[in-house]
Short mmCIF file of C-alpha atoms in Angstrom, two decimals:
data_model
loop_
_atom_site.label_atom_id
_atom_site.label_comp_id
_atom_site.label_asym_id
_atom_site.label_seq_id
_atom_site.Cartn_x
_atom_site.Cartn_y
_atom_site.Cartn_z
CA UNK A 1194 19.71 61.54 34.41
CA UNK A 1195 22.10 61.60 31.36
CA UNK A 1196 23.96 58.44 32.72
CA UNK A 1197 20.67 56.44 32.98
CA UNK A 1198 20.06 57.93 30.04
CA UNK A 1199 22.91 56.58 28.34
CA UNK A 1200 22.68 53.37 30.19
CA UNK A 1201 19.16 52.76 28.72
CA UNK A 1202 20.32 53.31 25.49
CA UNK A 1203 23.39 51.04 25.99
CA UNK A 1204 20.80 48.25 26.66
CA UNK A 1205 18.58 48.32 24.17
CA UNK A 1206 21.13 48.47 21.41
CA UNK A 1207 22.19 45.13 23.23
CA UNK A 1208 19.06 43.87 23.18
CA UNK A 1209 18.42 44.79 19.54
CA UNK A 1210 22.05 43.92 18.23
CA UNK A 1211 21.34 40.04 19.83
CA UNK A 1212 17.38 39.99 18.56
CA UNK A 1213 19.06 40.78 15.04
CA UNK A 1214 22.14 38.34 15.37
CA UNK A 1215 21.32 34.92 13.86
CA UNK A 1216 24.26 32.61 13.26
CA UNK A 1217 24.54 31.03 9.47
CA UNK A 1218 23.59 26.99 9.83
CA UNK A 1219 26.02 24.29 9.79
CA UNK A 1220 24.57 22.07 7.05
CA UNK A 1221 26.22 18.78 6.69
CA UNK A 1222 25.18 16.08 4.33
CA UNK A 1223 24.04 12.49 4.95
CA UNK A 1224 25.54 10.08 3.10
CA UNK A 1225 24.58 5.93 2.53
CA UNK A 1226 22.38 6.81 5.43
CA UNK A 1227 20.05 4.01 6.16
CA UNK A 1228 16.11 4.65 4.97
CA UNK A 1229 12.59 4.84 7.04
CA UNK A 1230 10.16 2.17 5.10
CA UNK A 1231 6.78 2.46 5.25
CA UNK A 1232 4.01 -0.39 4.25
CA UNK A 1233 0.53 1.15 3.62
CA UNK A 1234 -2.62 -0.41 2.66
CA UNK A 1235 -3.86 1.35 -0.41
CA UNK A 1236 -7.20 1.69 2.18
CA UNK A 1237 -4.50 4.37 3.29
CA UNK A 1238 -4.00 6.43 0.53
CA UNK A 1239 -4.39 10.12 1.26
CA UNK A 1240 -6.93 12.49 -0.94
CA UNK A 1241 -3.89 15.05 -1.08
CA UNK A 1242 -1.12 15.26 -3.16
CA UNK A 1243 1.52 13.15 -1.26
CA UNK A 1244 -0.55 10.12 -2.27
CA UNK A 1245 0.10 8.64 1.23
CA UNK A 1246 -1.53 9.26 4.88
CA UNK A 1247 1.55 8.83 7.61
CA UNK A 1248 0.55 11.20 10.30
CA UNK A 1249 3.64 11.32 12.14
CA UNK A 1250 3.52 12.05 15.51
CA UNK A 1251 5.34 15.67 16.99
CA UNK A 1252 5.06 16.89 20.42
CA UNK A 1253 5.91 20.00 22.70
CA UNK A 1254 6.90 19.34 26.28
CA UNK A 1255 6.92 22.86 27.81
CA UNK A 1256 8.20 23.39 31.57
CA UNK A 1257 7.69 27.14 33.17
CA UNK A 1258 10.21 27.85 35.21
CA UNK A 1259 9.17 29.20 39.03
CA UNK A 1260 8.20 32.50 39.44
CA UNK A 1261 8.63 32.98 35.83
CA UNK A 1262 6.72 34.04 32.82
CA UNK A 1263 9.26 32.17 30.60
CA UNK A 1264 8.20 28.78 29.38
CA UNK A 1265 11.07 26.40 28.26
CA UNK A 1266 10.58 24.06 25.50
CA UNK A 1267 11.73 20.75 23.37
CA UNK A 1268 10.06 20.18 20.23
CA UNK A 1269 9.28 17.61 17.50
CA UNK A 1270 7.52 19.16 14.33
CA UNK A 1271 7.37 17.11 10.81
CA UNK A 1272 6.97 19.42 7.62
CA UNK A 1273 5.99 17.65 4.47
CA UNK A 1274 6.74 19.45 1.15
CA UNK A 1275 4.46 17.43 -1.87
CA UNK A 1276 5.99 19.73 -4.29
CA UNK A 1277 9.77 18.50 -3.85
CA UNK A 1278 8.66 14.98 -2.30
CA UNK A 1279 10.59 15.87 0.86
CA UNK A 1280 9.89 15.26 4.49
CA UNK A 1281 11.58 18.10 7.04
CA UNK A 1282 11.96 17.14 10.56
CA UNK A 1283 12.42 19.71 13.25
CA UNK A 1284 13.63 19.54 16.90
CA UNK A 1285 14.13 22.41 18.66
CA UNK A 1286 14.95 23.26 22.48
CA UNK A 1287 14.25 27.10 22.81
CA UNK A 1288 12.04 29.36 25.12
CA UNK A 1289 8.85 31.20 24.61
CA UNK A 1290 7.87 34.34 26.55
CA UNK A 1291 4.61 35.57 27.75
CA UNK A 1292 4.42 38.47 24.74
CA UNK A 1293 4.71 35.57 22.15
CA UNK A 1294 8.22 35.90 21.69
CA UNK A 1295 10.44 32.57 21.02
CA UNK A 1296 13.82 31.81 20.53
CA UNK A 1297 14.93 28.55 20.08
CA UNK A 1298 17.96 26.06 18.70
CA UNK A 1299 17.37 23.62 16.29
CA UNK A 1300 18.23 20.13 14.52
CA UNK A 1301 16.70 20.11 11.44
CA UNK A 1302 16.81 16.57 9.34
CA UNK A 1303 15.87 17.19 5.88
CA UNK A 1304 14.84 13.60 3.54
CA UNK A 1305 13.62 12.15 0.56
CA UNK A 1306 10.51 11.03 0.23
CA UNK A 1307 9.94 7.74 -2.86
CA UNK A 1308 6.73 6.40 -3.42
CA UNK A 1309 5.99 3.05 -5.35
CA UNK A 1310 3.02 0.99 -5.99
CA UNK A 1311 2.06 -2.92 -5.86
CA UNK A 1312 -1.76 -4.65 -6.55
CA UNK A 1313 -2.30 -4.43 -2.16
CA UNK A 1314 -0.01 -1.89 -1.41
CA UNK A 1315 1.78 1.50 -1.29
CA UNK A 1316 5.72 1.61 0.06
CA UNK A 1317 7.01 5.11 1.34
CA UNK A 1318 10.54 5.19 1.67
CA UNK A 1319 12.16 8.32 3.52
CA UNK A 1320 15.64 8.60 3.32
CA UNK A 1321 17.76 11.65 5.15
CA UNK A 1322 19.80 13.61 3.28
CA UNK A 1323 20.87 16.45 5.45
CA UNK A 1324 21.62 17.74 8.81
CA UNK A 1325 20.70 21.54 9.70
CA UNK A 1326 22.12 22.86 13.09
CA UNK A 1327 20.65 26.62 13.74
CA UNK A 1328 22.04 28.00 16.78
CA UNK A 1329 19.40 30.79 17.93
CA UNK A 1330 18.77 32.51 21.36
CA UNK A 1331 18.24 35.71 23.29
CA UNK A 1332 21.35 37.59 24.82
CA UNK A 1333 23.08 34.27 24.44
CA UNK A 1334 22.87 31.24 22.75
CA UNK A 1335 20.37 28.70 23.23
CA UNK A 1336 22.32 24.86 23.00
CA UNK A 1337 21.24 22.55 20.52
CA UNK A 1338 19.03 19.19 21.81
CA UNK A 1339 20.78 16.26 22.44
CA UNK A 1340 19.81 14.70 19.53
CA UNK A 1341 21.54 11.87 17.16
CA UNK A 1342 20.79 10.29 13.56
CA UNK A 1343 19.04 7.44 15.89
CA UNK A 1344 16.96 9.80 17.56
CA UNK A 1345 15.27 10.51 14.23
CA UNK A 1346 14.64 7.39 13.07
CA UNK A 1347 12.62 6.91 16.83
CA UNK A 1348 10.78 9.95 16.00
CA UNK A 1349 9.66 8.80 12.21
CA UNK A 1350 8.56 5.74 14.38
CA UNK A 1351 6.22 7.27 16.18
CA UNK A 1352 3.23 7.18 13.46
CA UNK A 1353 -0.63 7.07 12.89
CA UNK A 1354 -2.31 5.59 9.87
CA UNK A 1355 -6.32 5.30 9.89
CA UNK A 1356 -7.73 2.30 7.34
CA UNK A 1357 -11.40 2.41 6.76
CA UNK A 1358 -13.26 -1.45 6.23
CA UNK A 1359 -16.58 -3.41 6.90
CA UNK A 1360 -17.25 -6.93 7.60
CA UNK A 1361 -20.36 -8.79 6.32
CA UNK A 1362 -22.08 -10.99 9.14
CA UNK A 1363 -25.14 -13.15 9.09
CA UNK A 1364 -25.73 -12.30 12.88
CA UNK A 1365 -27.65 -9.43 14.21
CA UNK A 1366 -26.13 -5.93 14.51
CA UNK A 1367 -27.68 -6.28 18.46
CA UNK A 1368 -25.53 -9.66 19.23
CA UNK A 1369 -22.07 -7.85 17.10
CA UNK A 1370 -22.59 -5.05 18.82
CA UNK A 1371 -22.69 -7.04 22.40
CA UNK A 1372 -19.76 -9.03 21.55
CA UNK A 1373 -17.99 -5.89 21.13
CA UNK A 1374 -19.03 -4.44 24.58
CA UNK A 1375 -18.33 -7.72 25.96
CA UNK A 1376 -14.48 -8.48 25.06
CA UNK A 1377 -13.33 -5.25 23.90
CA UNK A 1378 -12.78 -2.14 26.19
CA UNK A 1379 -14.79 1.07 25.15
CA UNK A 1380 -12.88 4.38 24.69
CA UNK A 1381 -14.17 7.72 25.12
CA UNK A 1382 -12.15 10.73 23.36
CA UNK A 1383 -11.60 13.61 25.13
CA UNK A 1384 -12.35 17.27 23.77
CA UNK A 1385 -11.44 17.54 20.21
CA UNK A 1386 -9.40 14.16 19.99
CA UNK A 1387 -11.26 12.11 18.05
CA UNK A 1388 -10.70 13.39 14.06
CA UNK A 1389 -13.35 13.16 11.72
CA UNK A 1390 -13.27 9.95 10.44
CA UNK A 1391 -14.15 8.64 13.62
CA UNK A 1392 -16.85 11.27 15.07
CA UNK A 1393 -19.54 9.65 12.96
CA UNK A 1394 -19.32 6.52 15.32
CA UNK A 1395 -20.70 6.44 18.66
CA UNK A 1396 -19.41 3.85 19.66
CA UNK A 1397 -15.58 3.37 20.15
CA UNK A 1398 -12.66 0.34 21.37
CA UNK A 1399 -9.33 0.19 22.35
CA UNK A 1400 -7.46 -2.82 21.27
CA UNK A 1401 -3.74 -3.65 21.59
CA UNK A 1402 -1.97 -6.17 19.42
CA UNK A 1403 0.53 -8.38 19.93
CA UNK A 1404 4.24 -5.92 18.65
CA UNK A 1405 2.34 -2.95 21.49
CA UNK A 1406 0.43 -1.00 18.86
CA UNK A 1407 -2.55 0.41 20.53
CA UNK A 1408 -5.49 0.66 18.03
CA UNK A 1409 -8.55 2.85 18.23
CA UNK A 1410 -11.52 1.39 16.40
CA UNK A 1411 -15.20 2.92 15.77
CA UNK A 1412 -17.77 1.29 14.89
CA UNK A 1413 -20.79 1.00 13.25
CA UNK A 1414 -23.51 -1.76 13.09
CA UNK A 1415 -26.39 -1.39 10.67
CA UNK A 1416 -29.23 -4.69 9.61
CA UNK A 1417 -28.34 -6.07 6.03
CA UNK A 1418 -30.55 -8.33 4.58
CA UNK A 1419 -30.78 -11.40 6.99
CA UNK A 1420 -27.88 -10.15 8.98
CA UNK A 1421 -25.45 -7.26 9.25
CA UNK A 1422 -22.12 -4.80 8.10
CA UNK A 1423 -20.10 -3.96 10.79
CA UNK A 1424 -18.67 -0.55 9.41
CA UNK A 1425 -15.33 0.67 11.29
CA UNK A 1426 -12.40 3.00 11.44
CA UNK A 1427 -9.22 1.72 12.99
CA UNK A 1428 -6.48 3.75 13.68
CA UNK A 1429 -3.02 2.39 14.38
CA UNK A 1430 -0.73 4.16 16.97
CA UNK A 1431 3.20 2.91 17.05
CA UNK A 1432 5.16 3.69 19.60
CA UNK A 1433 9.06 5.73 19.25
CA UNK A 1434 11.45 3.40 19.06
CA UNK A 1435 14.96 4.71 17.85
CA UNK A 1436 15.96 0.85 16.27
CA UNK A 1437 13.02 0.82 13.82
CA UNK A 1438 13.33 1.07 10.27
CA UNK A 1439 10.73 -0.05 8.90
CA UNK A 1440 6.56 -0.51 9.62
CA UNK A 1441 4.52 -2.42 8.11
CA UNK A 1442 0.63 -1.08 8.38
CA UNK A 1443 -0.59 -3.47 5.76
CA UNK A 1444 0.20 -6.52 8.58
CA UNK A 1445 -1.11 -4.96 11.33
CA UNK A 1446 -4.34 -3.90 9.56
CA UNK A 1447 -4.81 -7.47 8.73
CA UNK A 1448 -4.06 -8.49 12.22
CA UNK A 1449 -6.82 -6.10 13.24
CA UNK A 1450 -9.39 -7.00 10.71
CA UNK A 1451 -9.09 -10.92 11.82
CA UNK A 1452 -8.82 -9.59 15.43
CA UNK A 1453 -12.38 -7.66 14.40
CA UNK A 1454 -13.63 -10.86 13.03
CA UNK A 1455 -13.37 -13.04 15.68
CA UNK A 1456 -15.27 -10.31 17.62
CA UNK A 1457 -18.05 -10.38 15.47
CA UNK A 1458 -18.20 -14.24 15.51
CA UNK A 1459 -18.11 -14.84 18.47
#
């Protein structure tokens, strides 16, 4: 009894002495790294204090291993902070148990964040200025992801930006809203996708232009005077792609209004 006892006890403090352990991060500093440049129509401005509406684009990929309660993870968060005009990028392989515990290893790419305004347009540049490797994990270290300087520029890549517009016609909303049915394919969103710019539109489209952006667009089509306004929401979806450095939204909104258009007059 005493030796399980003792053997118990010889656990726990194990158990306990790893929980507590954490490893001080390597920070190293970025220097004449390259920047992230971002062209947004000023239709893009955010109502918060960042002054700019990039919703980048994280994601969790979780994989439960067989006949376990132990779910293994890789993960992409972005963190802005308004008050310092920084932009903190997180990936992180760890694992999460079934009582809510996680441990994980992380990457984390810390940048700047500059802002500057033209007449048509608002340019965010986001330039990284450190790398933060924290080694974490439970009775023994978790590795770090595989992840370069390249990698993170793919992941800033991977972006939604939502521009609000309306187009004037002098044909019926009936025939717009038939042309739209006709040469556009309808969308449905599934359970709590759709945010709330769009929910106020019944009716929704898929479009894809020509560089592979997929767009969502709603729609609305209300009688003016001797014809109609076609009111819509387009959101912009780009796709990772770790040689990008730059996007410009202000182009490929105008590609998509023209693209809207033609719909309309057709």
């Amino acid at each position: 009894m005493y030796k399980q006892t003792l053997l118990g006890l010889s656990i726990a403090m194990l158990i306990s002495g790893c929980m507590a352990t954490k490893k001080p991060p390597q920070i190293e500093l970025i220097t004449n790294a390259e920047s992230f440049e971002v062209i947004l129509p000023l239709g893009a401005e955010s109502e918060g204090t960042t002054g700019w509406n990039i919703d980048f684009r994280p994601f969790t990929n979780y994989t439960i291993a067989k006949g376990s309660t132990i779910k293994d993870f890789y993960q992409v968060t972005h963190n802005e902070v308004t008050a310092t005009s920084e932009l903190t990028t997180n990936i992180c392989r760890g694992q999460k148990f079934e009582t809510g515990s996680v441990f994980k290893s992380c990457i984390n790419y810390l940048a700047d964040v500059k802002t500057t305004r033209s007449e048509d347009d608002l340019k965010v540049i986001i330039t990284p200025k450190k790398e933060i490797k924290q080694v974490g994990g439970f009775l023994m270290d978790i590795s770090l992801p595989n992840v370069n300087i390249s990698d993170y520029f793919g992941y800033l890549s991977s972006q939604e930006v939502t521009v609000r517009s309306k187009i004037t016609s002098k044909y019926s909303s009936e025939a717009i809203k038939g042309n739209f049915d006709r040469l556009l394919k309808r969308h449905k969103w599934e359970n709590g996708q759709a945010d709330v710019a769009h929910r106020q539109f019944k009716d929704t489209y898929l479009m894809t232009l020509n560089n592979n952006t997929d767009v969502h667009i709603s729609v609305g089509f209300y009688p003016y005077r001797d014809g109609s306004i076609v009111e819509f929401v387009a959101t912009g979806i780009s796709s990772k792609n770790n040689q990008t450095r730059s996007i410009n939204w202000s182009t490929i909104f105008n590609e998509i209004e023209e693209k809207l258009k033609g719909v309309v007059n057709s």
